[in-house]
PDB file of C-alpha atoms in Angstrom:
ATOM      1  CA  UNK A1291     253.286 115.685 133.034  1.00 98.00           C
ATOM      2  CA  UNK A1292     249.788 114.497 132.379  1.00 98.00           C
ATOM      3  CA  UNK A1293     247.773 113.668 135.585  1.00 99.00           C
ATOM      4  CA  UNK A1294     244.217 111.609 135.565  1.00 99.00           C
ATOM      5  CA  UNK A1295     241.667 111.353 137.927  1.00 99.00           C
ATOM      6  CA  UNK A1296     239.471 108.728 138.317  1.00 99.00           C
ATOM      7  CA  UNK A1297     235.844 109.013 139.218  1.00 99.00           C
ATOM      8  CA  UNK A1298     233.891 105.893 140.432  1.00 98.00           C
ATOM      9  CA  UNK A1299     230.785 104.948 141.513  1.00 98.00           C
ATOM     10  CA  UNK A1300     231.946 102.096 144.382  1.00 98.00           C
ATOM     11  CA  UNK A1301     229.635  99.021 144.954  1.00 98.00           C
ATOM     12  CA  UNK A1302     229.620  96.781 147.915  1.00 97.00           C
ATOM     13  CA  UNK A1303     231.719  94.215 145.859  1.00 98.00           C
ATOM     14  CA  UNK A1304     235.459  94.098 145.692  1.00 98.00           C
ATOM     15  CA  UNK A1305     236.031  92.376 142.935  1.00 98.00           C
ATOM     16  CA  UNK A1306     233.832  94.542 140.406  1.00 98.00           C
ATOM     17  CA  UNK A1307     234.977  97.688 142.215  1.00 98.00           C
ATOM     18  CA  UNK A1308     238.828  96.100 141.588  1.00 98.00           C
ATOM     19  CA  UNK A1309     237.793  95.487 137.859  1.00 98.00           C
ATOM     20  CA  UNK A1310     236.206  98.933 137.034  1.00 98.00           C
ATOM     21  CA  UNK A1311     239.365 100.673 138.871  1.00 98.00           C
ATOM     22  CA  UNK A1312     241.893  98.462 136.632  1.00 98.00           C
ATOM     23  CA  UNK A1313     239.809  99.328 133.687  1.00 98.00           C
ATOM     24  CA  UNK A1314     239.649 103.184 134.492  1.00 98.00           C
ATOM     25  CA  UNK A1315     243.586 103.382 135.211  1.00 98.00           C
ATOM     26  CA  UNK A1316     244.037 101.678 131.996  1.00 98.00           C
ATOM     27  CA  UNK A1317     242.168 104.506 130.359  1.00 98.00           C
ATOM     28  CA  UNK A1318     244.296 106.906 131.776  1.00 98.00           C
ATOM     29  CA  UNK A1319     247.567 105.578 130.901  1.00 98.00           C
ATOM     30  CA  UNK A1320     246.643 104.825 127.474  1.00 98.00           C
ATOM     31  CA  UNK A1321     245.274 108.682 127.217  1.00 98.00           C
ATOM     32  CA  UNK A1322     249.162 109.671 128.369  1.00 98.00           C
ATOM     33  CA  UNK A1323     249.005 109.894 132.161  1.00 98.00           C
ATOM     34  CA  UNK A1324     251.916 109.507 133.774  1.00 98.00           C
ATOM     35  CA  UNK A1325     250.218 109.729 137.629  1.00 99.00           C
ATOM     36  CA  UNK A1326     246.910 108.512 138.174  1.00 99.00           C
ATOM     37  CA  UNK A1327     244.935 108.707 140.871  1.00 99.00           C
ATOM     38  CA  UNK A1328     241.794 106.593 141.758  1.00 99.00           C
ATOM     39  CA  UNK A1329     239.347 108.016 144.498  1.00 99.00           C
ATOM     40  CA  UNK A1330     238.567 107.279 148.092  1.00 98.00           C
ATOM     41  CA  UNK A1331     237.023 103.958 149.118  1.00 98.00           C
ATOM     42  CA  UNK A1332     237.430 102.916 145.235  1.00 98.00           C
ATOM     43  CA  UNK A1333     237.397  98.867 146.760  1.00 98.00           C
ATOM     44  CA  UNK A1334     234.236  99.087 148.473  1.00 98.00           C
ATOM     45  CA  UNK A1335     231.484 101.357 149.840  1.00 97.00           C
ATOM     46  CA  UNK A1336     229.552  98.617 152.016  1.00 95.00           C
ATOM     47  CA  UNK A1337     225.872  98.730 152.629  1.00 94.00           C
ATOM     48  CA  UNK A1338     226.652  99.777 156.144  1.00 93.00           C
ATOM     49  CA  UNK A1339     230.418 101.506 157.623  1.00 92.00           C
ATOM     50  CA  UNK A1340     231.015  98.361 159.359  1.00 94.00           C
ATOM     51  CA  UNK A1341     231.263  96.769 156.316  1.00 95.00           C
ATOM     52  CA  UNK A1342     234.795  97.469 155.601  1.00 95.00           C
ATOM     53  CA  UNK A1343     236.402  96.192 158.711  1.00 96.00           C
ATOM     54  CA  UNK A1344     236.285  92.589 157.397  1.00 96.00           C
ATOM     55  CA  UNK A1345     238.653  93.855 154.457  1.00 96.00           C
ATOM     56  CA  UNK A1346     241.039  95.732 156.337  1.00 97.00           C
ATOM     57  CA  UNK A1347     244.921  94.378 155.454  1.00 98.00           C
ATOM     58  CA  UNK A1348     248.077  94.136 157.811  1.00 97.00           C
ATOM     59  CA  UNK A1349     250.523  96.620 156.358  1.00 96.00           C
ATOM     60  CA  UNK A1350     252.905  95.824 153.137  1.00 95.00           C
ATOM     61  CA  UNK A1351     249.945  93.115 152.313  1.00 95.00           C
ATOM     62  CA  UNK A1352     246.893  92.150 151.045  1.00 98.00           C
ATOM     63  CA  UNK A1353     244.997  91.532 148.107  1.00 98.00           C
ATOM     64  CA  UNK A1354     244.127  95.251 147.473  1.00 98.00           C
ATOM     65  CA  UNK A1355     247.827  96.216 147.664  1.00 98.00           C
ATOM     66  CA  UNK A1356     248.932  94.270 145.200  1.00 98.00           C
ATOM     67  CA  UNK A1357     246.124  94.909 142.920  1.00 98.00           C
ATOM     68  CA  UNK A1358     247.241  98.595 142.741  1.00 98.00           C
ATOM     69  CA  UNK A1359     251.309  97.371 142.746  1.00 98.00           C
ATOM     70  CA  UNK A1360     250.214  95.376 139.957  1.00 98.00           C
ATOM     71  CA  UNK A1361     248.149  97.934 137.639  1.00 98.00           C
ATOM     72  CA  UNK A1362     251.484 100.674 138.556  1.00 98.00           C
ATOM     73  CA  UNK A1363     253.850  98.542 137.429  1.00 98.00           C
ATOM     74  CA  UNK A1364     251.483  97.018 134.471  1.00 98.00           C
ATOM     75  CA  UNK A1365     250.820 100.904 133.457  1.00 98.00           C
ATOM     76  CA  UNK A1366     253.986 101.938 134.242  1.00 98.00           C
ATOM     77  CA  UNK A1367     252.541 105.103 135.784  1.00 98.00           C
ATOM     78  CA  UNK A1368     252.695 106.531 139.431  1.00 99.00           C
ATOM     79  CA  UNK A1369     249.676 105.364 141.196  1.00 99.00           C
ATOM     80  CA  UNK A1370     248.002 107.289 143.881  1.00 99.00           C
ATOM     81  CA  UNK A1371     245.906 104.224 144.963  1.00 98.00           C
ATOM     82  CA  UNK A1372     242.927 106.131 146.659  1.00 98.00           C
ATOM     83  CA  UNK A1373     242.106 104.727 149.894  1.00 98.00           C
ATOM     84  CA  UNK A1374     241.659 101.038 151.340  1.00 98.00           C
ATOM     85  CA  UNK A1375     240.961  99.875 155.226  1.00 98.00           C
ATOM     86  CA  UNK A1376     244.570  99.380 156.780  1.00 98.00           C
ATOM     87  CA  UNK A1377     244.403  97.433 160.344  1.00 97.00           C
ATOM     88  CA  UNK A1378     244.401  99.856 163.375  1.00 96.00           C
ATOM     89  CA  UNK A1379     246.366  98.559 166.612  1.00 93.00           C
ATOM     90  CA  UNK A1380     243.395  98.558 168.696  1.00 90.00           C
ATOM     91  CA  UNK A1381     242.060  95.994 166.708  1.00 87.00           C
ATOM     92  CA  UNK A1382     238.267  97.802 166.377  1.00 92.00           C
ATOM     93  CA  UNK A1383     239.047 100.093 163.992  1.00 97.00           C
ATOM     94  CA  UNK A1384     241.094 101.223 160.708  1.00 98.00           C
ATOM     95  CA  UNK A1385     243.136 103.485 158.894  1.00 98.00           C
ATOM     96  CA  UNK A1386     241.397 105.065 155.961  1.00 98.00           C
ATOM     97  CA  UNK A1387     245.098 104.876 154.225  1.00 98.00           C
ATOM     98  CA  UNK A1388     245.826 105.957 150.810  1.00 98.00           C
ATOM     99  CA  UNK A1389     249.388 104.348 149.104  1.00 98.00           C
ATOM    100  CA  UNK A1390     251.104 105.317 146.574  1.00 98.00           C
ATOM    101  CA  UNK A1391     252.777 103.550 143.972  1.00 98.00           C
ATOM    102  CA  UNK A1392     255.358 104.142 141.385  1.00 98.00           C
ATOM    103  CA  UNK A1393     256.048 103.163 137.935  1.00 98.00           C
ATOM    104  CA  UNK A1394     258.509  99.804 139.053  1.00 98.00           C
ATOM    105  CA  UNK A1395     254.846  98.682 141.648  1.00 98.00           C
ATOM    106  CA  UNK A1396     257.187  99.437 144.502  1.00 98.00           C
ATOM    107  CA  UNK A1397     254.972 101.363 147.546  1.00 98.00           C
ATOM    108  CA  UNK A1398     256.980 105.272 147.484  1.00 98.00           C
ATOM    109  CA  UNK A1399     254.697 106.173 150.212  1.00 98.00           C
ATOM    110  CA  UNK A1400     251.744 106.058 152.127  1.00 98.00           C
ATOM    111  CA  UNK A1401     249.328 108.353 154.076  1.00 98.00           C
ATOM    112  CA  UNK A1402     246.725 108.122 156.775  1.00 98.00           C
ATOM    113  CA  UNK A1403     244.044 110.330 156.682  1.00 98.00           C
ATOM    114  CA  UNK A1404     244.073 112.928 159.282  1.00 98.00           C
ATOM    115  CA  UNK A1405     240.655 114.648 159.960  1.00 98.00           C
ATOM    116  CA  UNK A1406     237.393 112.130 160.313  1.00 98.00           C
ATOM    117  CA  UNK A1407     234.598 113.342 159.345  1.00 96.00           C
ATOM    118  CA  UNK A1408     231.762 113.863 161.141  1.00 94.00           C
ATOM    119  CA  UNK A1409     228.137 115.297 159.941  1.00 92.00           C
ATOM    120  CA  UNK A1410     224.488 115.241 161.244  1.00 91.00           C
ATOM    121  CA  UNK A1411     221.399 117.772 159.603  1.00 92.00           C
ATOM    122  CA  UNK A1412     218.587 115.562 160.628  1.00 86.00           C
ATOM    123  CA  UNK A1413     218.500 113.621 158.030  1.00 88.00           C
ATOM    124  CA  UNK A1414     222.020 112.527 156.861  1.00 84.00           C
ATOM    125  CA  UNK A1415     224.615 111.205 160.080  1.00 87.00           C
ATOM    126  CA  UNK A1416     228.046 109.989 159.504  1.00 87.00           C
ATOM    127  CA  UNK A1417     230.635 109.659 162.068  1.00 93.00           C
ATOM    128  CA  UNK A1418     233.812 108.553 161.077  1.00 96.00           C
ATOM    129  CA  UNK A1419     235.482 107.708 164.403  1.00 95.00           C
ATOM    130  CA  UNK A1420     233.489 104.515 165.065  1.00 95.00           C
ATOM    131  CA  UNK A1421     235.279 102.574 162.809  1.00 97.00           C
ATOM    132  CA  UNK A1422     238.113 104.796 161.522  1.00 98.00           C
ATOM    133  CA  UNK A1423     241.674 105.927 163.616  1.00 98.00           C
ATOM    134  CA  UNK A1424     243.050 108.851 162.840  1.00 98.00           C
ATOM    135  CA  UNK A1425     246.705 109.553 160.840  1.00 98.00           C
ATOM    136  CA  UNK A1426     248.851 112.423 162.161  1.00 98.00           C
ATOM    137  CA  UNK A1427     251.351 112.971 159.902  1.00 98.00           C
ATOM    138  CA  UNK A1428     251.249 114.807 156.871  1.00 98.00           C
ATOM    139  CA  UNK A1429     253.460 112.746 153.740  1.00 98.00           C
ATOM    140  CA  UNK A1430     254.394 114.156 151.227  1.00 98.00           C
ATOM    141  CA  UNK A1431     256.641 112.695 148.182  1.00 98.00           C
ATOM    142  CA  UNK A1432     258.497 113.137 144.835  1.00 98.00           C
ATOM    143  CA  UNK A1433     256.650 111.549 141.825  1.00 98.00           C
ATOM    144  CA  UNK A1434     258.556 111.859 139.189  1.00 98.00           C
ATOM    145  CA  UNK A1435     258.973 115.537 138.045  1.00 98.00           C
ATOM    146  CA  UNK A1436     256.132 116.183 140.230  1.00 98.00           C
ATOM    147  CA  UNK A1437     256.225 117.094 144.085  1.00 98.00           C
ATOM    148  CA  UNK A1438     252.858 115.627 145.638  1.00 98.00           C
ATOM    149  CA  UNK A1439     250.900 115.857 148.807  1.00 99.00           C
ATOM    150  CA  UNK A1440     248.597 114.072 150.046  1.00 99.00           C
ATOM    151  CA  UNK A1441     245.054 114.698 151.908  1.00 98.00           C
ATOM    152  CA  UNK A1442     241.598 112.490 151.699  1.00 98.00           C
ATOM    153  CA  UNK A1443     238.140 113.904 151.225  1.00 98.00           C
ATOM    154  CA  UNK A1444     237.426 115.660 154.852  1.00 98.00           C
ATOM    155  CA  UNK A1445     241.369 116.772 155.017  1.00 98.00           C
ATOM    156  CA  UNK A1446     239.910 119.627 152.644  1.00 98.00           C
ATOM    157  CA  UNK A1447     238.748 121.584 154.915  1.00 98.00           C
ATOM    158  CA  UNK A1448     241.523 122.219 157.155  1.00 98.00           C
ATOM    159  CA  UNK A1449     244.066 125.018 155.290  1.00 98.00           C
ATOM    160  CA  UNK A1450     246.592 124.044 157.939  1.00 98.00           C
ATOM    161  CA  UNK A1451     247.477 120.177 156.514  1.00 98.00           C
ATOM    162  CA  UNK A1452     248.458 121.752 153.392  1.00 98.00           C
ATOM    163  CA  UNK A1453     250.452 124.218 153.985  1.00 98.00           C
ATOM    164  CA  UNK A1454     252.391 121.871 156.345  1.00 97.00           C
ATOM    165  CA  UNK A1455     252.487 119.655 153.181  1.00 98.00           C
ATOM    166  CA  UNK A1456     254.273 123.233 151.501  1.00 96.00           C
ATOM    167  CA  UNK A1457     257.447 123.093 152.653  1.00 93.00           C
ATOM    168  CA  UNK A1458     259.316 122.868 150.320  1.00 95.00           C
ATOM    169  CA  UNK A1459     256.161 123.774 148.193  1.00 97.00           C
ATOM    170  CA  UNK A1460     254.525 120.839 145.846  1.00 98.00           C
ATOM    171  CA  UNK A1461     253.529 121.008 142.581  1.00 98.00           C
ATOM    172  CA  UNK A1462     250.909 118.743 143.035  1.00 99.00           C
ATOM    173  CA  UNK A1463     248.151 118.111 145.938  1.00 99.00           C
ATOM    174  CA  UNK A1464     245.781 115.062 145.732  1.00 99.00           C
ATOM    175  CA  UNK A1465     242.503 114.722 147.151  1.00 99.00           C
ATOM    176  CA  UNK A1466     240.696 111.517 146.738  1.00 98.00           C
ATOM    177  CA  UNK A1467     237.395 111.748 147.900  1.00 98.00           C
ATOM    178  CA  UNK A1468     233.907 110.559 148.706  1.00 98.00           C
ATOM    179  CA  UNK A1469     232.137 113.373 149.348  1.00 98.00           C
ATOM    180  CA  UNK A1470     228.262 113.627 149.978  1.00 96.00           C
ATOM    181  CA  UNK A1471     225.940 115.445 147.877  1.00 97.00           C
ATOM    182  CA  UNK A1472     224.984 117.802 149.752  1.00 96.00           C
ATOM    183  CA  UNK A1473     228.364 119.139 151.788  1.00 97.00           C
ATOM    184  CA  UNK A1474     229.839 118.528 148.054  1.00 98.00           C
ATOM    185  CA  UNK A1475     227.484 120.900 146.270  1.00 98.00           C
ATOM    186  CA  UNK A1476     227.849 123.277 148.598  1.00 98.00           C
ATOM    187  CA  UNK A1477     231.666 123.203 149.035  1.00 98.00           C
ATOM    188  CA  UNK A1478     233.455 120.623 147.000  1.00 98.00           C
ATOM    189  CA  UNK A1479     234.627 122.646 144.090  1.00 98.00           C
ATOM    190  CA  UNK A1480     234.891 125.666 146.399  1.00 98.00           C
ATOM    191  CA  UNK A1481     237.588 124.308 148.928  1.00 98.00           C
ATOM    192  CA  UNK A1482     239.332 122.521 145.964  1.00 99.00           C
ATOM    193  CA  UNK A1483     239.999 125.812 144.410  1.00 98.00           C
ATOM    194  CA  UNK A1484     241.042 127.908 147.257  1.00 98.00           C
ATOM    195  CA  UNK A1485     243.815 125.312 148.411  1.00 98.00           C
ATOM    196  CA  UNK A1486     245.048 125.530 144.851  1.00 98.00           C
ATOM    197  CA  UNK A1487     244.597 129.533 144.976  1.00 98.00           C
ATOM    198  CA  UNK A1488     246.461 129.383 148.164  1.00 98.00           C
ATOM    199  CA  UNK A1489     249.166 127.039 148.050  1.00 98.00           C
ATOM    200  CA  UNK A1490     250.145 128.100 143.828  1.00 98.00           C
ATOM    201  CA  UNK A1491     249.708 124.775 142.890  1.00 98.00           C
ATOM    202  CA  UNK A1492     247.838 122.073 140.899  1.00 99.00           C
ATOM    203  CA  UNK A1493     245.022 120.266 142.160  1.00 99.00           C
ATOM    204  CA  UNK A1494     243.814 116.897 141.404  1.00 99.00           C
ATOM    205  CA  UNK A1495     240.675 115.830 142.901  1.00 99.00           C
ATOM    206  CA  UNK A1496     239.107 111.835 142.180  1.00 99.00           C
ATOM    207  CA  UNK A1497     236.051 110.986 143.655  1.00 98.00           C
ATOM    208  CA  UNK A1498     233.069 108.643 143.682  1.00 98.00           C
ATOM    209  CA  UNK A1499     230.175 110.300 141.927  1.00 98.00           C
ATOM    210  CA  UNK A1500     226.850 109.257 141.896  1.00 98.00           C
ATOM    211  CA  UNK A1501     224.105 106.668 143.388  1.00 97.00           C
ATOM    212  CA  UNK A1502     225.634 103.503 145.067  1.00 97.00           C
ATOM    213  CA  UNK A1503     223.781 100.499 146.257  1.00 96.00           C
ATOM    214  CA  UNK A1504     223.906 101.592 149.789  1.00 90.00           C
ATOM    215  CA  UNK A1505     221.298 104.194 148.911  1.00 92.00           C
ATOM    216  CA  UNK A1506     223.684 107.095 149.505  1.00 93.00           C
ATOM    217  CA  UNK A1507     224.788 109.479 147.272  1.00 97.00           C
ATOM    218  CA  UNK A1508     228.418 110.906 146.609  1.00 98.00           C
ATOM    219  CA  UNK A1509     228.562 114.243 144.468  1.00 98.00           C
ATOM    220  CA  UNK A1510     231.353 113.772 142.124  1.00 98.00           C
ATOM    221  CA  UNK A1511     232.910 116.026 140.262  1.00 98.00           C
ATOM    222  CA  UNK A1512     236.406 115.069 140.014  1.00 99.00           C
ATOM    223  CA  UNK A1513     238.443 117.404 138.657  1.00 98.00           C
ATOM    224  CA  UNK A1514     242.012 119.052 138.219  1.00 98.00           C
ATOM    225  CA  UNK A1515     242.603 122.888 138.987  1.00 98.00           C
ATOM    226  CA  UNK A1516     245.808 124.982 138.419  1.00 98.00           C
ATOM    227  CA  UNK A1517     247.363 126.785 140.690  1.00 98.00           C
ATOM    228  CA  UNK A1518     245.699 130.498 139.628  1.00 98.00           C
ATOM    229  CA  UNK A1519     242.086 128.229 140.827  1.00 98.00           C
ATOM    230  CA  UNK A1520     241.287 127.798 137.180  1.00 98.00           C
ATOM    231  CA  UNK A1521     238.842 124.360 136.948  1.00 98.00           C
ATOM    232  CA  UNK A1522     240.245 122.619 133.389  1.00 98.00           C
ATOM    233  CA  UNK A1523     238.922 119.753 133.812  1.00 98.00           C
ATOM    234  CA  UNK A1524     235.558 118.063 135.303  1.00 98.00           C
ATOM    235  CA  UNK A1525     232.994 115.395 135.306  1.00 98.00           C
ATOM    236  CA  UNK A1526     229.836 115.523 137.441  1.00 98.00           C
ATOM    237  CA  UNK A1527     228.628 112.423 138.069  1.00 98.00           C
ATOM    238  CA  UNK A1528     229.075 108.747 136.644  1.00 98.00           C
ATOM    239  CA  UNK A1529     232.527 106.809 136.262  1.00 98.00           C
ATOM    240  CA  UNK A1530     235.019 108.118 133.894  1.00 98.00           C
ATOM    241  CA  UNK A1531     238.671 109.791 133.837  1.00 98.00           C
ATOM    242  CA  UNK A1532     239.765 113.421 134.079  1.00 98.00           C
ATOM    243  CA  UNK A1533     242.538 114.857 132.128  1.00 98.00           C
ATOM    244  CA  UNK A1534     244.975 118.017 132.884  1.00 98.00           C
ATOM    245  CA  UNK A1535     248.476 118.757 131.755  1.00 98.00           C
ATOM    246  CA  UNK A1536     251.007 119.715 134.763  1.00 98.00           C
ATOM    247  CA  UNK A1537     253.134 122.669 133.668  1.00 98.00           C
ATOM    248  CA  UNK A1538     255.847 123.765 135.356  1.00 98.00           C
ATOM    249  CA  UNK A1539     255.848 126.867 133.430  1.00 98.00           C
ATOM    250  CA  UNK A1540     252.319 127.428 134.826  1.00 98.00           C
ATOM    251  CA  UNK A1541     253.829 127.242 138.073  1.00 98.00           C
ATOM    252  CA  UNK A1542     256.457 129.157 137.538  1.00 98.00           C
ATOM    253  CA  UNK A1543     254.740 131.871 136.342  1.00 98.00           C
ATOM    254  CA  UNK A1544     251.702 131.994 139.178  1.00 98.00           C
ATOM    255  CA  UNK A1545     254.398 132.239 141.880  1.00 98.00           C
ATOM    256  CA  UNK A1546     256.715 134.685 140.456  1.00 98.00           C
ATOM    257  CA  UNK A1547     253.840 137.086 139.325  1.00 97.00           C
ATOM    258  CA  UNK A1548     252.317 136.627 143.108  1.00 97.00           C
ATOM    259  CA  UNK A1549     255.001 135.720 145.280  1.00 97.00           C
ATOM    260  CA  UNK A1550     252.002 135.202 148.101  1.00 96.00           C
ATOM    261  CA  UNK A1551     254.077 131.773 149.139  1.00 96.00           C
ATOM    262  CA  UNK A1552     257.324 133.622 149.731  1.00 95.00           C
ATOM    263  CA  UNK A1553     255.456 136.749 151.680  1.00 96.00           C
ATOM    264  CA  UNK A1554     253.904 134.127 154.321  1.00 94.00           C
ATOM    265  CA  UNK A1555     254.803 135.955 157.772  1.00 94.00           C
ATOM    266  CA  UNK A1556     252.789 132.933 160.006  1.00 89.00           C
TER     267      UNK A1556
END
């Protein structure tokens, strides 16, 4: 199966951020994709965090839901829809949640992310909590041919999600994204390819990649790795689509000549 990611550069505007994402997913299917996934935030990255608490949509609803039900089912492809602001019960905050659609626009799952990210050198801060609640429960599903977990951007850097996400073992893990430019050049493509290395399985990484309007910077470089932590396919910065094949031979062959999943003692 052919698997896209989708790399964006979010502005504070839904509807162009809604436009370029239909566009992009379009691209994908027509280059063969059968699952393609767009990258964190992809609806909006506001001028301040606050900013996307007035979008945030009761569950099963919402104009943002049914614009990615609608470009599934349009595409006919499995749709792993990034991330949009879900309501919270305490009213304050949301859910950074990421859905997942199939071919028929019917929601096959959904995820919340887990780990909120929190960062401070001086110069950059970012604390996630204020206006995100936490997930706690890993989800993973069958897409297609494809087993497929899910994590978002910060989830990266905890080895423990995914292999709770490995039993049984995907084929797939997803990682939409927004990272910044400077934890993502120093680790982006480095965690990305030791949870592939570690789990034996593909990768597929979309992200936002480049200079939005808030002034910040994301790092980009959505990309797709196999599960021996071979990169085949990146782009660096800008919008745009990334390409892989999913083999199951690849698989195949990764775990049988390194059976590290079966020789897991912990």
């Amino acid at each position: 199966m052919k698997v896209a990611a989708v790399q964006m550069v979010s502005t504070p505007d839904l509807g162009r951020n809604l436009e370029a994402a239909a566009r992009l997913v379009g691209e994908a299917a027509a280059a063969g994709a059968g699952l393609v996934a767009l990258p964190e935030y992809f609806c909006l990255i506001g001028l301040r965090d606050t900013d996307k608490l007035p979008f945030a949509e009761p569950e099963g609803d919402g104009a943002i839901q049914r614009f990615l039900a609608d470009i599934a089912r349009r595409h006919g492809v499995w749709l792993v829809g990034g991330t949009l602001p879900l309501r919270a019960p305490d009213g304050q905050r949301v859910y950074n949640r990421c859905c997942v659609y199939g071919p028929d626009g019917v929601e096959a799952a959904h995820y919340d992310k887990i780990h909120l990210f929190a960062f401070d050198n001086g110069r950059e801060r970012y604390t996630e909590a204020t206006t995100l609640a936490a997930g706690d429960t890993p989800i993973a599903l069958q897409c297609g041919p494809l087993r497929v977990g899910l994590s978002v951007c910060y989830d990266l850097r905890f080895p423990e999600l995914y292999r709770a996400l490995m039993a049984p073992p995907c084929d797939l893990l997803c990682v939409p994204a927004a990272f910044t430019y400077t934890t993502g050049r120093a680790h982006w493509e480095l965690l990305l390819r030791a949870r592939a290395v570690e789990n034996q399985c593909y990768v597929l990484a979309p992200a936002q990649g480049g200079q939005h309007e808030s002034g910040r910077r994301t790092w980009g470089h959505s990309l797709v790795a196999d599960p021996w932590g071979e990169v085949l396919a990146v782009r660096p910065e800008g919008e745009g689509v990334v390409l892989a094949e999913v083999s199951p031979q690849r698989l195949a062959e990764v775990r049988t000549q390194l059976p590290a999943l079966a020789h897991r003692r912990l």
